[in-house]
PDB file of C-alpha atoms in Angstrom:
ATOM      1  CA  UNK A   1       0.015   0.208  -0.054  1.00  0.00           C
ATOM      2  CA  UNK A   2       3.119   2.145  -0.911  1.00  0.00           C
ATOM      3  CA  UNK A   3       3.513   2.488   2.949  1.00  0.00           C
ATOM      4  CA  UNK A   4       0.424   4.594   3.413  1.00  0.00           C
ATOM      5  CA  UNK A   5      -2.404   3.570   5.654  1.00  0.00           C
ATOM      6  CA  UNK A   6      -5.269   4.755   3.252  1.00  0.00           C
ATOM      7  CA  UNK A   7      -8.526   4.731   5.578  1.00  0.00           C
ATOM      8  CA  UNK A   8     -10.715   2.582   7.944  1.00  0.00           C
ATOM      9  CA  UNK A   9     -13.233   2.209   5.397  1.00  0.00           C
ATOM     10  CA  UNK A  10     -11.431  -0.189   2.611  1.00  0.00           C
ATOM     11  CA  UNK A  11     -10.672   2.862   0.244  1.00  0.00           C
ATOM     12  CA  UNK A  12      -7.557   2.477  -1.897  1.00  0.00           C
ATOM     13  CA  UNK A  13      -7.126   6.111  -2.082  1.00  0.00           C
ATOM     14  CA  UNK A  14      -6.285   8.680   0.553  1.00  0.00           C
ATOM     15  CA  UNK A  15      -9.950   9.944   0.984  1.00  0.00           C
ATOM     16  CA  UNK A  16     -10.714  13.492   2.207  1.00  0.00           C
ATOM     17  CA  UNK A  17     -13.371  11.984   4.810  1.00  0.00           C
ATOM     18  CA  UNK A  18     -10.433   9.848   6.369  1.00  0.00           C
ATOM     19  CA  UNK A  19      -8.179  12.497   6.144  1.00  0.00           C
ATOM     20  CA  UNK A  20     -10.470  15.090   8.327  1.00  0.00           C
ATOM     21  CA  UNK A  21     -11.378  12.125  10.631  1.00  0.00           C
ATOM     22  CA  UNK A  22      -7.657  11.460  11.345  1.00  0.00           C
ATOM     23  CA  UNK A  23      -6.774  15.358  11.755  1.00  0.00           C
ATOM     24  CA  UNK A  24      -9.889  16.221  13.924  1.00  0.00           C
ATOM     25  CA  UNK A  25     -11.036  12.967  15.342  1.00  0.00           C
ATOM     26  CA  UNK A  26     -14.314  13.077  14.558  1.00  0.00           C
ATOM     27  CA  UNK A  27     -16.714  13.496  11.304  1.00  0.00           C
ATOM     28  CA  UNK A  28     -16.198  16.808   9.434  1.00  0.00           C
ATOM     29  CA  UNK A  29     -18.214  18.242   6.581  1.00  0.00           C
ATOM     30  CA  UNK A  30     -18.374  21.470   4.261  1.00  0.00           C
ATOM     31  CA  UNK A  31     -20.877  24.054   4.345  1.00  0.00           C
ATOM     32  CA  UNK A  32     -21.341  25.567   0.987  1.00  0.00           C
ATOM     33  CA  UNK A  33     -21.707  29.496   1.011  1.00  0.00           C
ATOM     34  CA  UNK A  34     -22.430  31.870  -1.568  1.00  0.00           C
ATOM     35  CA  UNK A  35     -21.084  35.508  -1.039  1.00  0.00           C
ATOM     36  CA  UNK A  36     -21.672  36.634  -4.701  1.00  0.00           C
ATOM     37  CA  UNK A  37     -18.397  38.060  -5.505  1.00  0.00           C
ATOM     38  CA  UNK A  38     -18.872  37.402  -9.235  1.00  0.00           C
ATOM     39  CA  UNK A  39     -16.250  36.083 -11.772  1.00  0.00           C
ATOM     40  CA  UNK A  40     -13.656  38.049 -13.903  1.00  0.00           C
ATOM     41  CA  UNK A  41     -14.173  35.760 -16.766  1.00  0.00           C
ATOM     42  CA  UNK A  42     -18.254  37.135 -16.800  1.00  0.00           C
ATOM     43  CA  UNK A  43     -17.881  41.005 -16.065  1.00  0.00           C
ATOM     44  CA  UNK A  44     -15.560  41.709 -19.047  1.00  0.00           C
ATOM     45  CA  UNK A  45     -12.387  41.875 -16.959  1.00  0.00           C
ATOM     46  CA  UNK A  46     -11.042  38.632 -18.265  1.00  0.00           C
ATOM     47  CA  UNK A  47     -13.750  37.690 -20.653  1.00  0.00           C
ATOM     48  CA  UNK A  48     -17.615  37.354 -20.861  1.00  0.00           C
ATOM     49  CA  UNK A  49     -20.123  34.543 -20.678  1.00  0.00           C
ATOM     50  CA  UNK A  50     -18.044  32.403 -18.267  1.00  0.00           C
ATOM     51  CA  UNK A  51     -16.412  29.232 -18.969  1.00  0.00           C
ATOM     52  CA  UNK A  52     -18.422  27.009 -21.386  1.00  0.00           C
ATOM     53  CA  UNK A  53     -19.372  24.606 -18.435  1.00  0.00           C
ATOM     54  CA  UNK A  54     -20.099  26.645 -15.921  1.00  0.00           C
ATOM     55  CA  UNK A  55     -23.878  27.310 -14.913  1.00  0.00           C
ATOM     56  CA  UNK A  56     -25.504  30.712 -14.189  1.00  0.00           C
ATOM     57  CA  UNK A  57     -24.875  29.933 -10.527  1.00  0.00           C
ATOM     58  CA  UNK A  58     -20.905  29.894 -11.142  1.00  0.00           C
ATOM     59  CA  UNK A  59     -20.678  26.262 -10.049  1.00  0.00           C
ATOM     60  CA  UNK A  60     -22.533  27.210  -6.839  1.00  0.00           C
ATOM     61  CA  UNK A  61     -25.842  25.448  -7.600  1.00  0.00           C
ATOM     62  CA  UNK A  62     -25.795  23.663  -3.967  1.00  0.00           C
ATOM     63  CA  UNK A  63     -24.279  26.611  -2.182  1.00  0.00           C
ATOM     64  CA  UNK A  64     -26.604  29.100   0.094  1.00  0.00           C
ATOM     65  CA  UNK A  65     -28.557  32.121  -1.091  1.00  0.00           C
ATOM     66  CA  UNK A  66     -26.245  34.855  -1.593  1.00  0.00           C
ATOM     67  CA  UNK A  67     -29.183  37.382  -0.641  1.00  0.00           C
ATOM     68  CA  UNK A  68     -28.809  35.880   2.951  1.00  0.00           C
ATOM     69  CA  UNK A  69     -25.898  36.691   5.396  1.00  0.00           C
ATOM     70  CA  UNK A  70     -23.211  34.027   5.810  1.00  0.00           C
ATOM     71  CA  UNK A  71     -24.473  33.283   9.094  1.00  0.00           C
ATOM     72  CA  UNK A  72     -27.840  32.616   7.882  1.00  0.00           C
ATOM     73  CA  UNK A  73     -26.635  30.438   5.064  1.00  0.00           C
ATOM     74  CA  UNK A  74     -24.404  28.303   7.622  1.00  0.00           C
ATOM     75  CA  UNK A  75     -27.323  27.924  10.028  1.00  0.00           C
ATOM     76  CA  UNK A  76     -29.741  26.718   7.018  1.00  0.00           C
ATOM     77  CA  UNK A  77     -27.177  24.307   5.907  1.00  0.00           C
ATOM     78  CA  UNK A  78     -26.208  22.912   9.407  1.00  0.00           C
ATOM     79  CA  UNK A  79     -29.719  22.419  10.224  1.00  0.00           C
ATOM     80  CA  UNK A  80     -30.323  20.014   7.459  1.00  0.00           C
ATOM     81  CA  UNK A  81     -26.876  18.028   7.898  1.00  0.00           C
ATOM     82  CA  UNK A  82     -27.317  17.797  11.739  1.00  0.00           C
ATOM     83  CA  UNK A  83     -29.870  15.408  11.109  1.00  0.00           C
ATOM     84  CA  UNK A  84     -27.458  13.030   9.808  1.00  0.00           C
ATOM     85  CA  UNK A  85     -24.097  14.398  11.836  1.00  0.00           C
ATOM     86  CA  UNK A  86     -25.587  15.656  15.037  1.00  0.00           C
ATOM     87  CA  UNK A  87     -22.004  15.894  16.714  1.00  0.00           C
ATOM     88  CA  UNK A  88     -19.993  16.751  13.296  1.00  0.00           C
ATOM     89  CA  UNK A  89     -17.561  19.656  13.130  1.00  0.00           C
ATOM     90  CA  UNK A  90     -17.793  22.088   9.943  1.00  0.00           C
ATOM     91  CA  UNK A  91     -15.670  23.751   7.415  1.00  0.00           C
ATOM     92  CA  UNK A  92     -17.400  26.879   5.895  1.00  0.00           C
ATOM     93  CA  UNK A  93     -16.952  26.613   2.080  1.00  0.00           C
ATOM     94  CA  UNK A  94     -17.095  29.751  -0.181  1.00  0.00           C
ATOM     95  CA  UNK A  95     -17.980  27.807  -3.289  1.00  0.00           C
ATOM     96  CA  UNK A  96     -19.812  29.812  -5.898  1.00  0.00           C
ATOM     97  CA  UNK A  97     -17.795  32.167  -8.026  1.00  0.00           C
ATOM     98  CA  UNK A  98     -14.303  33.435  -7.611  1.00  0.00           C
ATOM     99  CA  UNK A  99     -13.928  34.002  -3.801  1.00  0.00           C
ATOM    100  CA  UNK A 100     -10.799  36.076  -3.707  1.00  0.00           C
ATOM    101  CA  UNK A 101     -12.277  38.544  -6.404  1.00  0.00           C
ATOM    102  CA  UNK A 102     -12.753  41.462  -3.851  1.00  0.00           C
ATOM    103  CA  UNK A 103     -10.817  43.837  -1.780  1.00  0.00           C
ATOM    104  CA  UNK A 104      -8.133  42.364   0.390  1.00  0.00           C
ATOM    105  CA  UNK A 105      -9.917  44.166   3.506  1.00  0.00           C
ATOM    106  CA  UNK A 106     -13.531  42.805   2.686  1.00  0.00           C
ATOM    107  CA  UNK A 107     -12.022  39.429   1.914  1.00  0.00           C
ATOM    108  CA  UNK A 108     -10.228  39.241   5.576  1.00  0.00           C
ATOM    109  CA  UNK A 109     -13.243  40.653   7.294  1.00  0.00           C
ATOM    110  CA  UNK A 110     -15.507  37.927   5.585  1.00  0.00           C
ATOM    111  CA  UNK A 111     -13.103  35.112   6.165  1.00  0.00           C
ATOM    112  CA  UNK A 112     -12.433  36.047   9.753  1.00  0.00           C
ATOM    113  CA  UNK A 113     -16.028  36.058  10.308  1.00  0.00           C
ATOM    114  CA  UNK A 114     -16.540  32.646   8.945  1.00  0.00           C
ATOM    115  CA  UNK A 115     -14.086  31.239  11.392  1.00  0.00           C
ATOM    116  CA  UNK A 116     -16.245  32.433  14.398  1.00  0.00           C
ATOM    117  CA  UNK A 117     -19.054  30.119  13.307  1.00  0.00           C
ATOM    118  CA  UNK A 118     -20.367  27.419  15.648  1.00  0.00           C
ATOM    119  CA  UNK A 119     -18.256  24.297  15.198  1.00  0.00           C
ATOM    120  CA  UNK A 120     -16.248  25.798  12.358  1.00  0.00           C
ATOM    121  CA  UNK A 121     -12.617  24.293  12.270  1.00  0.00           C
ATOM    122  CA  UNK A 122     -11.303  25.539   9.040  1.00  0.00           C
ATOM    123  CA  UNK A 123     -11.980  27.277   5.675  1.00  0.00           C
ATOM    124  CA  UNK A 124     -12.024  26.231   1.996  1.00  0.00           C
ATOM    125  CA  UNK A 125     -11.885  28.796  -0.568  1.00  0.00           C
ATOM    126  CA  UNK A 126     -12.611  28.386  -4.326  1.00  0.00           C
ATOM    127  CA  UNK A 127     -11.277  30.781  -6.772  1.00  0.00           C
ATOM    128  CA  UNK A 128      -9.602  31.429 -10.003  1.00  0.00           C
ATOM    129  CA  UNK A 129      -5.786  31.495 -10.033  1.00  0.00           C
ATOM    130  CA  UNK A 130      -5.827  34.960 -11.642  1.00  0.00           C
ATOM    131  CA  UNK A 131      -7.707  36.011  -8.628  1.00  0.00           C
ATOM    132  CA  UNK A 132      -4.770  35.623  -6.584  1.00  0.00           C
ATOM    133  CA  UNK A 133      -1.852  38.330  -5.975  1.00  0.00           C
ATOM    134  CA  UNK A 134       1.087  38.896  -3.641  1.00  0.00           C
ATOM    135  CA  UNK A 135      -1.106  40.971  -1.263  1.00  0.00           C
ATOM    136  CA  UNK A 136      -4.057  38.325  -1.078  1.00  0.00           C
ATOM    137  CA  UNK A 137      -1.637  35.200  -0.815  1.00  0.00           C
ATOM    138  CA  UNK A 138      -0.101  37.039   2.403  1.00  0.00           C
ATOM    139  CA  UNK A 139      -3.597  37.740   3.968  1.00  0.00           C
ATOM    140  CA  UNK A 140      -4.349  34.022   3.344  1.00  0.00           C
ATOM    141  CA  UNK A 141      -1.112  32.750   4.901  1.00  0.00           C
ATOM    142  CA  UNK A 142      -1.989  34.896   7.822  1.00  0.00           C
ATOM    143  CA  UNK A 143      -5.317  33.008   8.215  1.00  0.00           C
ATOM    144  CA  UNK A 144      -3.447  29.676   7.597  1.00  0.00           C
ATOM    145  CA  UNK A 145      -1.084  30.129  10.720  1.00  0.00           C
ATOM    146  CA  UNK A 146      -4.224  29.930  12.786  1.00  0.00           C
ATOM    147  CA  UNK A 147      -6.738  27.432  11.073  1.00  0.00           C
ATOM    148  CA  UNK A 148      -7.149  24.692   8.505  1.00  0.00           C
ATOM    149  CA  UNK A 149      -7.407  26.736   5.521  1.00  0.00           C
ATOM    150  CA  UNK A 150      -7.265  25.200   1.603  1.00  0.00           C
ATOM    151  CA  UNK A 151      -7.657  27.530  -1.310  1.00  0.00           C
ATOM    152  CA  UNK A 152      -9.167  25.638  -4.286  1.00  0.00           C
ATOM    153  CA  UNK A 153      -7.952  26.585  -7.611  1.00  0.00           C
ATOM    154  CA  UNK A 154     -10.320  25.569 -10.445  1.00  0.00           C
ATOM    155  CA  UNK A 155      -7.615  24.271 -13.138  1.00  0.00           C
ATOM    156  CA  UNK A 156      -9.841  21.733 -14.989  1.00  0.00           C
ATOM    157  CA  UNK A 157      -6.969  20.721 -17.512  1.00  0.00           C
ATOM    158  CA  UNK A 158      -3.266  21.393 -17.970  1.00  0.00           C
ATOM    159  CA  UNK A 159      -3.871  22.236 -21.721  1.00  0.00           C
ATOM    160  CA  UNK A 160      -4.353  25.600 -22.665  1.00  0.00           C
ATOM    161  CA  UNK A 161      -5.636  24.449 -26.162  1.00  0.00           C
ATOM    162  CA  UNK A 162      -8.772  23.073 -24.536  1.00  0.00           C
ATOM    163  CA  UNK A 163      -8.921  25.925 -21.928  1.00  0.00           C
ATOM    164  CA  UNK A 164      -9.164  28.301 -24.859  1.00  0.00           C
ATOM    165  CA  UNK A 165     -12.121  26.396 -26.292  1.00  0.00           C
ATOM    166  CA  UNK A 166     -13.715  26.396 -23.150  1.00  0.00           C
ATOM    167  CA  UNK A 167     -13.568  30.275 -22.909  1.00  0.00           C
ATOM    168  CA  UNK A 168     -11.506  29.919 -19.696  1.00  0.00           C
ATOM    169  CA  UNK A 169      -9.500  32.957 -20.202  1.00  0.00           C
ATOM    170  CA  UNK A 170      -7.183  31.320 -18.079  1.00  0.00           C
ATOM    171  CA  UNK A 171      -3.798  29.525 -18.740  1.00  0.00           C
ATOM    172  CA  UNK A 172      -1.505  26.886 -16.832  1.00  0.00           C
ATOM    173  CA  UNK A 173       0.835  29.485 -16.348  1.00  0.00           C
ATOM    174  CA  UNK A 174      -1.501  31.742 -14.429  1.00  0.00           C
ATOM    175  CA  UNK A 175      -2.398  28.209 -12.264  1.00  0.00           C
ATOM    176  CA  UNK A 176       1.416  28.073 -11.477  1.00  0.00           C
ATOM    177  CA  UNK A 177       1.784  31.581 -10.589  1.00  0.00           C
ATOM    178  CA  UNK A 178      -0.854  31.601  -7.953  1.00  0.00           C
ATOM    179  CA  UNK A 179       0.065  28.346  -6.708  1.00  0.00           C
ATOM    180  CA  UNK A 180       3.337  29.428  -6.031  1.00  0.00           C
ATOM    181  CA  UNK A 181       2.302  32.694  -4.369  1.00  0.00           C
ATOM    182  CA  UNK A 182       0.006  30.498  -1.976  1.00  0.00           C
ATOM    183  CA  UNK A 183       2.728  27.847  -1.087  1.00  0.00           C
ATOM    184  CA  UNK A 184       5.251  30.633  -0.436  1.00  0.00           C
ATOM    185  CA  UNK A 185       2.897  31.369   2.493  1.00  0.00           C
ATOM    186  CA  UNK A 186       2.219  28.008   3.416  1.00  0.00           C
ATOM    187  CA  UNK A 187      -1.337  27.946   2.296  1.00  0.00           C
ATOM    188  CA  UNK A 188      -2.702  24.472   1.369  1.00  0.00           C
ATOM    189  CA  UNK A 189      -3.812  24.274  -2.221  1.00  0.00           C
ATOM    190  CA  UNK A 190      -6.398  21.973  -3.964  1.00  0.00           C
ATOM    191  CA  UNK A 191      -6.321  21.672  -7.674  1.00  0.00           C
ATOM    192  CA  UNK A 192      -9.638  20.958  -9.577  1.00  0.00           C
ATOM    193  CA  UNK A 193      -9.571  18.776 -12.748  1.00  0.00           C
ATOM    194  CA  UNK A 194     -12.481  18.028 -15.040  1.00  0.00           C
ATOM    195  CA  UNK A 195     -12.578  14.789 -16.993  1.00  0.00           C
ATOM    196  CA  UNK A 196     -14.116  14.509 -20.490  1.00  0.00           C
ATOM    197  CA  UNK A 197     -13.747  18.038 -21.551  1.00  0.00           C
ATOM    198  CA  UNK A 198     -14.217  18.069 -25.512  1.00  0.00           C
ATOM    199  CA  UNK A 199     -11.288  16.897 -27.653  1.00  0.00           C
ATOM    200  CA  UNK A 200      -9.117  15.670 -24.617  1.00  0.00           C
ATOM    201  CA  UNK A 201      -8.402  11.808 -24.547  1.00  0.00           C
ATOM    202  CA  UNK A 202      -7.851   9.523 -21.980  1.00  0.00           C
ATOM    203  CA  UNK A 203      -4.184  10.093 -21.927  1.00  0.00           C
ATOM    204  CA  UNK A 204      -4.448  13.720 -21.808  1.00  0.00           C
ATOM    205  CA  UNK A 205      -6.480  13.473 -18.579  1.00  0.00           C
ATOM    206  CA  UNK A 206      -3.806  11.195 -17.280  1.00  0.00           C
ATOM    207  CA  UNK A 207      -1.217  13.746 -17.954  1.00  0.00           C
ATOM    208  CA  UNK A 208      -3.193  16.426 -16.494  1.00  0.00           C
ATOM    209  CA  UNK A 209      -3.161  14.438 -13.140  1.00  0.00           C
ATOM    210  CA  UNK A 210       0.368  13.334 -13.447  1.00  0.00           C
ATOM    211  CA  UNK A 211       1.575  16.957 -14.073  1.00  0.00           C
ATOM    212  CA  UNK A 212      -0.270  18.260 -10.814  1.00  0.00           C
ATOM    213  CA  UNK A 213       0.699  15.334  -8.985  1.00  0.00           C
ATOM    214  CA  UNK A 214       4.225  16.606  -9.192  1.00  0.00           C
ATOM    215  CA  UNK A 215       3.275  19.800  -7.410  1.00  0.00           C
ATOM    216  CA  UNK A 216       3.418  20.550  -3.695  1.00  0.00           C
ATOM    217  CA  UNK A 217      -0.335  20.523  -3.542  1.00  0.00           C
ATOM    218  CA  UNK A 218      -2.561  19.477  -0.498  1.00  0.00           C
ATOM    219  CA  UNK A 219      -5.487  17.873  -2.386  1.00  0.00           C
ATOM    220  CA  UNK A 220      -7.165  17.419  -5.688  1.00  0.00           C
ATOM    221  CA  UNK A 221     -10.839  17.362  -6.918  1.00  0.00           C
ATOM    222  CA  UNK A 222     -11.643  15.098 -10.017  1.00  0.00           C
ATOM    223  CA  UNK A 223     -14.739  16.126 -11.578  1.00  0.00           C
ATOM    224  CA  UNK A 224     -16.989  14.667 -14.169  1.00  0.00           C
ATOM    225  CA  UNK A 225     -17.933  16.948 -17.022  1.00  0.00           C
ATOM    226  CA  UNK A 226     -21.380  17.840 -16.684  1.00  0.00           C
ATOM    227  CA  UNK A 227     -23.551  19.353 -19.681  1.00  0.00           C
ATOM    228  CA  UNK A 228     -26.005  21.683 -18.143  1.00  0.00           C
ATOM    229  CA  UNK A 229     -28.807  23.674 -19.276  1.00  0.00           C
ATOM    230  CA  UNK A 230     -28.178  27.388 -20.478  1.00  0.00           C
ATOM    231  CA  UNK A 231     -24.641  26.936 -20.948  1.00  0.00           C
ATOM    232  CA  UNK A 232     -22.237  27.424 -23.979  1.00  0.00           C
ATOM    233  CA  UNK A 233     -21.478  23.490 -23.451  1.00  0.00           C
ATOM    234  CA  UNK A 234     -24.956  22.572 -23.957  1.00  0.00           C
ATOM    235  CA  UNK A 235     -25.150  24.238 -27.381  1.00  0.00           C
ATOM    236  CA  UNK A 236     -22.267  22.537 -28.405  1.00  0.00           C
ATOM    237  CA  UNK A 237     -23.509  19.223 -27.205  1.00  0.00           C
ATOM    238  CA  UNK A 238     -26.792  19.946 -28.966  1.00  0.00           C
ATOM    239  CA  UNK A 239     -24.648  20.356 -32.298  1.00  0.00           C
ATOM    240  CA  UNK A 240     -22.987  17.257 -31.730  1.00  0.00           C
ATOM    241  CA  UNK A 241     -19.598  18.722 -31.269  1.00  0.00           C
ATOM    242  CA  UNK A 242     -18.636  16.173 -28.686  1.00  0.00           C
ATOM    243  CA  UNK A 243     -19.913  13.194 -26.827  1.00  0.00           C
ATOM    244  CA  UNK A 244     -19.517  12.656 -22.829  1.00  0.00           C
ATOM    245  CA  UNK A 245     -17.832   9.926 -21.152  1.00  0.00           C
ATOM    246  CA  UNK A 246     -19.471   6.644 -20.530  1.00  0.00           C
ATOM    247  CA  UNK A 247     -19.622   5.426 -16.968  1.00  0.00           C
ATOM    248  CA  UNK A 248     -17.148   2.608 -17.325  1.00  0.00           C
ATOM    249  CA  UNK A 249     -14.779   5.192 -19.407  1.00  0.00           C
ATOM    250  CA  UNK A 250     -15.100   7.500 -16.668  1.00  0.00           C
ATOM    251  CA  UNK A 251     -14.485   4.852 -13.805  1.00  0.00           C
ATOM    252  CA  UNK A 252     -11.169   3.588 -15.800  1.00  0.00           C
ATOM    253  CA  UNK A 253      -9.553   7.033 -16.304  1.00  0.00           C
ATOM    254  CA  UNK A 254     -10.352   7.983 -12.687  1.00  0.00           C
ATOM    255  CA  UNK A 255      -8.662   4.889 -11.621  1.00  0.00           C
ATOM    256  CA  UNK A 256      -5.768   5.743 -13.879  1.00  0.00           C
ATOM    257  CA  UNK A 257      -5.466   9.141 -12.167  1.00  0.00           C
ATOM    258  CA  UNK A 258      -5.557   7.851  -8.778  1.00  0.00           C
ATOM    259  CA  UNK A 259      -2.408   5.533  -9.918  1.00  0.00           C
ATOM    260  CA  UNK A 260      -0.756   8.627 -10.994  1.00  0.00           C
ATOM    261  CA  UNK A 261      -1.182  10.566  -7.847  1.00  0.00           C
ATOM    262  CA  UNK A 262       1.323  10.651  -4.824  1.00  0.00           C
ATOM    263  CA  UNK A 263      -0.485   8.992  -1.825  1.00  0.00           C
ATOM    264  CA  UNK A 264       0.007  11.921   0.277  1.00  0.00           C
ATOM    265  CA  UNK A 265      -2.351  14.181  -1.724  1.00  0.00           C
ATOM    266  CA  UNK A 266      -5.821  14.132  -0.398  1.00  0.00           C
ATOM    267  CA  UNK A 267      -8.682  13.060  -2.794  1.00  0.00           C
ATOM    268  CA  UNK A 268     -11.261  15.516  -2.044  1.00  0.00           C
ATOM    269  CA  UNK A 269     -13.970  14.250  -4.616  1.00  0.00           C
ATOM    270  CA  UNK A 270     -13.972  11.669  -7.368  1.00  0.00           C
ATOM    271  CA  UNK A 271     -17.204  12.861  -9.239  1.00  0.00           C
ATOM    272  CA  UNK A 272     -19.181  15.751  -9.380  1.00  0.00           C
ATOM    273  CA  UNK A 273     -22.909  16.598  -8.569  1.00  0.00           C
ATOM    274  CA  UNK A 274     -24.912  18.055 -11.274  1.00  0.00           C
ATOM    275  CA  UNK A 275     -28.053  19.836 -10.619  1.00  0.00           C
ATOM    276  CA  UNK A 276     -30.796  17.187 -11.766  1.00  0.00           C
ATOM    277  CA  UNK A 277     -33.228  20.012 -12.718  1.00  0.00           C
ATOM    278  CA  UNK A 278     -30.239  21.441 -15.412  1.00  0.00           C
ATOM    279  CA  UNK A 279     -28.301  18.368 -16.119  1.00  0.00           C
ATOM    280  CA  UNK A 280     -28.713  17.181 -19.914  1.00  0.00           C
ATOM    281  CA  UNK A 281     -25.967  14.784 -20.137  1.00  0.00           C
ATOM    282  CA  UNK A 282     -24.508  12.165 -18.884  1.00  0.00           C
ATOM    283  CA  UNK A 283     -27.531  10.968 -17.131  1.00  0.00           C
ATOM    284  CA  UNK A 284     -25.751   8.212 -15.484  1.00  0.00           C
ATOM    285  CA  UNK A 285     -23.929  10.501 -13.293  1.00  0.00           C
ATOM    286  CA  UNK A 286     -27.170  10.887 -11.141  1.00  0.00           C
ATOM    287  CA  UNK A 287     -26.650   7.551  -9.517  1.00  0.00           C
ATOM    288  CA  UNK A 288     -23.200   9.004  -7.589  1.00  0.00           C
ATOM    289  CA  UNK A 289     -23.176   5.917  -5.305  1.00  0.00           C
ATOM    290  CA  UNK A 290     -22.860   3.854  -8.399  1.00  0.00           C
ATOM    291  CA  UNK A 291     -19.867   5.514  -9.711  1.00  0.00           C
ATOM    292  CA  UNK A 292     -18.168   5.537  -6.417  1.00  0.00           C
ATOM    293  CA  UNK A 293     -18.767   1.862  -5.868  1.00  0.00           C
ATOM    294  CA  UNK A 294     -17.462   1.342  -9.351  1.00  0.00           C
ATOM    295  CA  UNK A 295     -14.095   3.059  -8.652  1.00  0.00           C
ATOM    296  CA  UNK A 296     -13.647   1.099  -5.465  1.00  0.00           C
ATOM    297  CA  UNK A 297     -14.354  -1.993  -7.305  1.00  0.00           C
ATOM    298  CA  UNK A 298     -12.028  -1.329 -10.357  1.00  0.00           C
ATOM    299  CA  UNK A 299      -9.200  -0.379  -8.058  1.00  0.00           C
ATOM    300  CA  UNK A 300      -9.769  -3.589  -6.093  1.00  0.00           C
ATOM    301  CA  UNK A 301      -9.860  -5.805  -9.245  1.00  0.00           C
ATOM    302  CA  UNK A 302      -6.607  -4.040 -10.431  1.00  0.00           C
ATOM    303  CA  UNK A 303      -5.085  -4.729  -6.937  1.00  0.00           C
ATOM    304  CA  UNK A 304      -4.417  -1.181  -7.309  1.00  0.00           C
ATOM    305  CA  UNK A 305      -3.550   1.988  -4.876  1.00  0.00           C
ATOM    306  CA  UNK A 306      -3.132   5.709  -5.108  1.00  0.00           C
ATOM    307  CA  UNK A 307       0.301   6.520  -6.484  1.00  0.00           C
ATOM    308  CA  UNK A 308       1.179   2.763  -7.841  1.00  0.00           C
ATOM    309  CA  UNK A 309       2.496   3.960 -11.422  1.00  0.00           C
ATOM    310  CA  UNK A 310       4.521   6.916 -10.180  1.00  0.00           C
TER     311      UNK A 310
END
């Protein structure tokens, strides 16, 4: 097992739930929040229309209502989650949009207030790499001295040609600059990758995982590409310009990627959640449990563990 005790639930990879339980001694879950900071790829600063795959809610379909305060959003989500985990700890998760796309003073105030929320033991902040500069990295570094902080950078692919086709208005070089600024301040970095982007082959997806695995990152999120109503990607799909991955293809690619990621990297996610009211394809992704079970079964069939093919 590469010298690593992966989990107590028979996972063959370094699961996020296991990492959090080992670090904090009990169940920890994220509370998704929406502070409506927008995105430079929508307001014209970097581009308009957003990324081709991004929903109108800017990947915050399951986050709180931005018309409510952070405290109200947090209480609402916890009220639901406590029915399942009554004694759990929480990580406020600034999810929707680009959550460092604001003045440093405002960000410091909002993030600091979130740390004062009941049972909060850390922060997760999702953003674009081009919304990180030296001043923001230093502010985040100060927060990281006192709490478990992770900054999630939406990369999706290392291939700039794919990013251009998806209207990312963002390059791999941008990612590396932000990563270096954050790591210089000892801030944990989590990188997001999307499998199934138009024109990408399985080998390209493996190479994205292999490449980011060589960085000094804390965690990775591996997502499935969802075609959602109202997106530019939906128009491309309707015109027959690409096909989505089949379940078995996706499971195989995920297992390949896990074998290429160092065991120390925490796997925060192995598939995404598409809003059922907006999801066009692939419809098989609605059965998330079946996908995750399929990944476990394939890793077992291979007798494989995270990092086996480094």
